[in-house]
Tab-separated table of C-alpha atoms in Angstrom:
chain	number	residue	atom	x	y	z
A	1	MET	CA	85.770	61.507	122.340
A	2	LEU	CA	85.370	58.932	119.500
A	3	LYS	CA	81.889	58.236	120.293
A	4	ASP	CA	80.944	61.860	120.175
A	5	ILE	CA	82.763	62.288	116.759
A	6	PHE	CA	81.000	59.130	115.398
A	7	ILE	CA	77.520	60.226	116.518
A	8	SER	CA	78.040	63.745	115.139
A	9	LEU	CA	79.204	62.272	111.822
A	10	LEU	CA	76.324	59.818	111.508
A	11	SER	CA	73.706	62.268	112.542
A	12	LYS	CA	74.412	64.177	109.257
A	13	TYR	CA	73.131	61.143	107.369
A	14	SER	CA	70.629	59.516	109.664
A	15	THR	CA	67.836	60.711	111.859
A	16	ASP	CA	67.570	57.381	113.707
A	17	PRO	CA	69.527	57.671	117.008
A	18	ILE	CA	68.910	54.007	117.955
A	19	TYR	CA	70.513	52.875	114.644
A	20	ILE	CA	73.447	55.321	115.120
A	21	GLU	CA	73.880	54.051	118.654
A	22	SER	CA	73.876	50.384	117.425
A	23	LEU	CA	76.498	51.147	114.738
A	24	TRP	CA	78.723	52.728	117.472
A	25	LYS	CA	78.318	49.735	119.727
A	26	GLU	CA	79.520	47.502	116.960
A	27	ILE	CA	82.605	49.493	116.460
A	28	GLU	CA	83.316	49.784	120.129
A	29	LYS	CA	82.852	45.955	120.582
A	30	LYS	CA	85.211	45.176	117.716
A	31	HIS	CA	87.910	47.508	118.926
A	32	THR	CA	87.811	46.581	122.590
A	33	SER	CA	88.214	42.867	121.798
A	34	LYS	CA	90.696	41.205	124.207
A	35	ARG	CA	92.652	40.167	121.207
A	36	ARG	CA	93.460	43.699	120.251
A	37	TYR	CA	96.368	45.291	121.842
A	38	TYR	CA	97.364	47.814	119.127
A	39	HIS	CA	94.420	48.004	116.559
A	40	ASN	CA	91.990	49.249	119.155
A	41	LEU	CA	90.262	52.547	119.993
A	42	THR	CA	93.464	54.215	121.027
A	43	HIS	CA	94.799	53.508	117.537
A	44	LEU	CA	91.773	55.242	116.073
A	45	GLU	CA	92.319	58.254	118.464
A	46	HIS	CA	95.930	58.372	117.337
A	47	ILE	CA	95.032	58.614	113.679
A	48	TYR	CA	92.379	61.181	114.403
A	49	TYR	CA	94.780	63.317	116.289
A	50	TYR	CA	97.057	63.582	113.298
A	51	LEU	CA	94.284	63.968	110.700
A	52	ILE	CA	92.557	66.771	112.525
A	53	GLU	CA	95.805	68.720	112.113
A	54	ILE	CA	95.386	68.755	108.357
A	55	LYS	CA	91.586	68.803	108.180
A	56	ASP	CA	91.635	71.915	105.836
A	57	GLU	CA	93.744	70.006	103.446
A	58	ILE	CA	91.284	67.082	103.096
A	59	GLN	CA	88.671	67.174	100.337
A	60	ASP	CA	86.089	64.828	101.837
A	61	TRP	CA	86.460	64.894	105.594
A	62	ASP	CA	83.447	62.779	106.309
A	63	MET	CA	84.537	59.947	104.156
A	64	VAL	CA	87.933	60.054	105.741
A	65	LEU	CA	86.178	59.811	109.124
A	66	PHE	CA	84.110	56.879	108.005
A	67	ALA	CA	87.383	55.141	106.872
A	68	LEU	CA	88.784	55.907	110.261
A	69	PHE	CA	86.046	54.124	112.128
A	70	TYR	CA	85.829	51.114	109.747
A	71	HIS	CA	89.264	50.490	108.395
A	72	ASP	CA	90.217	47.985	111.083
A	73	TYR	CA	86.679	46.887	111.820
A	74	ILE	CA	87.678	43.413	110.834
A	75	TYR	CA	91.115	42.435	112.289
A	76	ASP	CA	92.085	38.838	112.530
A	77	VAL	CA	95.858	38.109	112.500
A	78	LEU	CA	95.092	34.628	111.063
A	79	LYS	CA	93.480	36.073	107.926
A	80	LYS	CA	94.756	38.080	105.019
A	81	ASP	CA	91.617	39.772	103.934
A	82	ASN	CA	90.970	42.077	106.853
A	83	GLU	CA	91.024	45.226	104.691
A	84	GLU	CA	88.606	43.846	102.114
A	85	GLN	CA	86.238	42.643	104.823
A	86	SER	CA	86.415	45.961	106.574
A	87	ALA	CA	85.722	47.759	103.419
A	88	ILE	CA	82.655	45.501	102.767
A	89	LYS	CA	81.364	46.425	106.193
A	90	ALA	CA	81.881	50.158	105.612
A	91	VAL	CA	80.190	50.116	102.234
A	92	SER	CA	77.229	48.302	103.762
A	93	VAL	CA	76.861	50.894	106.467
A	94	LEU	CA	77.263	53.773	103.976
A	95	ASN	CA	74.710	52.231	101.664
A	96	SER	CA	72.156	52.165	104.502
A	97	LEU	CA	72.553	55.919	104.769
A	98	THR	CA	70.712	56.669	101.584
A	99	THR	CA	71.781	60.183	101.226
A	100	ILE	CA	75.477	59.367	100.527
A	101	LYS	CA	76.332	59.310	96.781
A	102	GLU	CA	78.055	56.224	95.240
A	103	GLU	CA	81.207	58.002	94.301
A	104	ARG	CA	81.765	59.131	97.899
A	105	ILE	CA	81.219	55.607	99.145
A	106	LYS	CA	83.877	54.467	96.568
A	107	ILE	CA	86.403	56.908	98.124
A	108	CYS	CA	85.832	55.543	101.545
A	109	LYS	CA	86.236	51.947	100.239
A	110	GLU	CA	89.508	52.986	98.458
A	111	ILE	CA	90.845	54.546	101.578
A	112	ILE	CA	90.300	51.378	103.639
A	113	LEU	CA	91.752	49.107	100.834
A	114	ALA	CA	94.820	51.388	100.601
A	115	THR	CA	95.836	50.504	104.210
A	116	LYS	CA	96.781	47.043	102.970
A	117	GLY	CA	99.869	48.190	101.031
A	118	HIS	CA	100.108	51.938	101.919
A	119	ASN	CA	101.234	52.711	98.321
A	120	ILE	CA	100.961	56.171	96.879
A	121	SER	CA	97.638	57.194	95.462
A	122	ASN	CA	96.342	59.866	93.001
A	123	ASN	CA	93.902	60.819	95.538
A	124	GLN	CA	95.568	62.988	98.313
A	125	ASP	CA	92.822	62.155	100.876
A	126	ILE	CA	93.917	58.566	100.666
A	127	ASN	CA	97.646	59.514	101.080
A	128	TYR	CA	96.859	61.678	104.142
A	129	PHE	CA	94.926	58.709	105.729
A	130	THR	CA	97.564	56.081	105.036
A	131	ASP	CA	100.281	58.434	106.322
A	132	ALA	CA	98.383	59.030	109.480
A	133	ASP	CA	97.820	55.288	109.880
A	134	LEU	CA	101.598	54.849	109.680
A	135	SER	CA	102.448	57.735	112.000
A	136	ILE	CA	103.307	55.238	114.823
A	137	LEU	CA	106.320	54.337	112.708
A	138	GLY	CA	107.726	57.694	113.415
A	139	ALA	CA	106.977	57.732	117.174
A	140	ASP	CA	109.725	58.353	119.704
A	141	GLN	CA	111.697	55.353	120.836
A	142	GLU	CA	109.607	54.643	123.989
A	143	ASN	CA	106.251	54.753	122.181
A	144	TYR	CA	107.624	52.859	119.287
A	145	LYS	CA	108.810	50.084	121.706
A	146	ILE	CA	105.240	49.880	123.224
A	147	TYR	CA	103.775	49.671	119.669
A	148	THR	CA	106.052	46.733	118.830
A	149	GLN	CA	105.176	44.963	122.051
A	150	ASN	CA	101.524	45.378	121.467
A	151	VAL	CA	101.763	44.143	117.887
A	152	ARG	CA	103.656	41.049	119.162
A	153	LYS	CA	100.801	40.399	121.599
A	154	GLU	CA	98.301	40.474	118.726
A	155	TYR	CA	100.374	37.816	117.011
A	156	LYS	CA	100.883	35.688	120.212
A	157	TYR	CA	99.535	32.636	118.356
A	158	TYR	CA	102.731	32.542	116.304
A	159	PRO	CA	106.090	31.224	117.660
A	160	ASP	CA	109.010	33.659	117.695
A	161	PHE	CA	110.651	32.268	114.615
A	162	MET	CA	107.527	32.634	112.503
A	163	TYR	CA	106.691	36.063	113.892
A	164	GLN	CA	110.120	37.431	113.407
A	165	ARG	CA	110.356	36.284	109.829
A	166	GLY	CA	106.965	37.768	109.002
A	167	ARG	CA	107.572	40.974	110.870
A	168	ILE	CA	110.967	41.565	109.242
A	169	LYS	CA	109.282	41.186	105.809
A	170	VAL	CA	106.760	43.901	106.689
A	171	LEU	CA	109.406	46.184	108.037
A	172	HIS	CA	111.470	45.783	104.972
A	173	HIS	CA	108.413	46.561	102.782
A	174	PHE	CA	108.276	49.969	104.395
A	175	LYS	CA	111.972	50.658	104.774
A	176	GLU	CA	112.583	49.900	101.121
A	177	MET	CA	109.953	52.417	99.983
A	178	SER	CA	111.626	55.560	98.416
A	179	ARG	CA	109.651	57.401	101.154
A	180	ILE	CA	107.223	55.976	103.742
A	181	TYR	CA	105.094	59.065	103.887
A	182	LYS	CA	103.568	60.268	100.686
A	183	THR	CA	102.518	63.712	101.845
A	184	GLU	CA	104.930	66.542	102.694
A	185	HIS	CA	103.253	67.090	105.912
A	186	PHE	CA	103.841	63.638	107.327
A	187	PHE	CA	107.211	63.182	105.510
A	188	LYS	CA	108.715	66.239	107.309
A	189	LYS	CA	107.169	65.043	110.652
A	190	PHE	CA	108.037	61.385	110.726
A	191	GLU	CA	110.204	60.038	107.852
A	192	THR	CA	113.625	60.345	109.484
A	193	GLN	CA	112.497	58.902	112.815
A	194	ALA	CA	110.490	56.089	111.048
A	195	LYS	CA	113.524	54.889	108.989
A	196	SER	CA	115.513	54.855	112.206
A	197	ASN	CA	112.876	52.951	114.124
A	198	LEU	CA	112.547	50.379	111.300
A	199	THR	CA	116.276	49.799	111.094
A	200	GLN	CA	116.558	49.260	114.819
A	201	GLU	CA	113.655	46.843	114.983
A	202	ILE	CA	114.964	44.897	112.032
A	203	ASN	CA	118.377	44.569	113.692
A	204	LEU	CA	116.879	43.510	116.935
A	205	LEU	CA	114.648	40.886	115.289
A	206	SER	CA	117.539	39.540	113.268
A	207	LYS	CA	119.774	38.728	116.262
């Protein structure tokens, strides 16, 4: 499914099927790395599933899609500039598609960079995307448990005491927000369950 969506998207801006295929292969290779247990193609599908529900509310659907495919292009748990490096890659690809205007490329870049802190934006497309990116926090308990297990696997290089300390800090960052989800659509859908999931995980890690 993702490959078809990507090819359809790129075909609007390039007439070179070999180049388009090469870009997809890069994305596929990155997201199927053995080090990725959560930030993989399934994660992209999950985000797409929730974004497509509100497609009519999004102003620049294509830039949101580009952000989807590239927001986790670079993902190294040992680095702190994954979003910045992913944005650089996205901008490079978009600049190679000469028909895309600079202001649209800037939007894609801003969406990707926004996934670092998930703070509210004046651009509603960004809010929709970051909310969809955090939709897993509002999953039912079984799927939330699988999510936490997969995240732990990605951070397997860290001993438990280091991981727990870092993870609790991240969880508190979201829990202490006045609201996790910036848009009404996602707030109504996930906020209550997300706050419950975060509280339970913090309590579990704090034992």
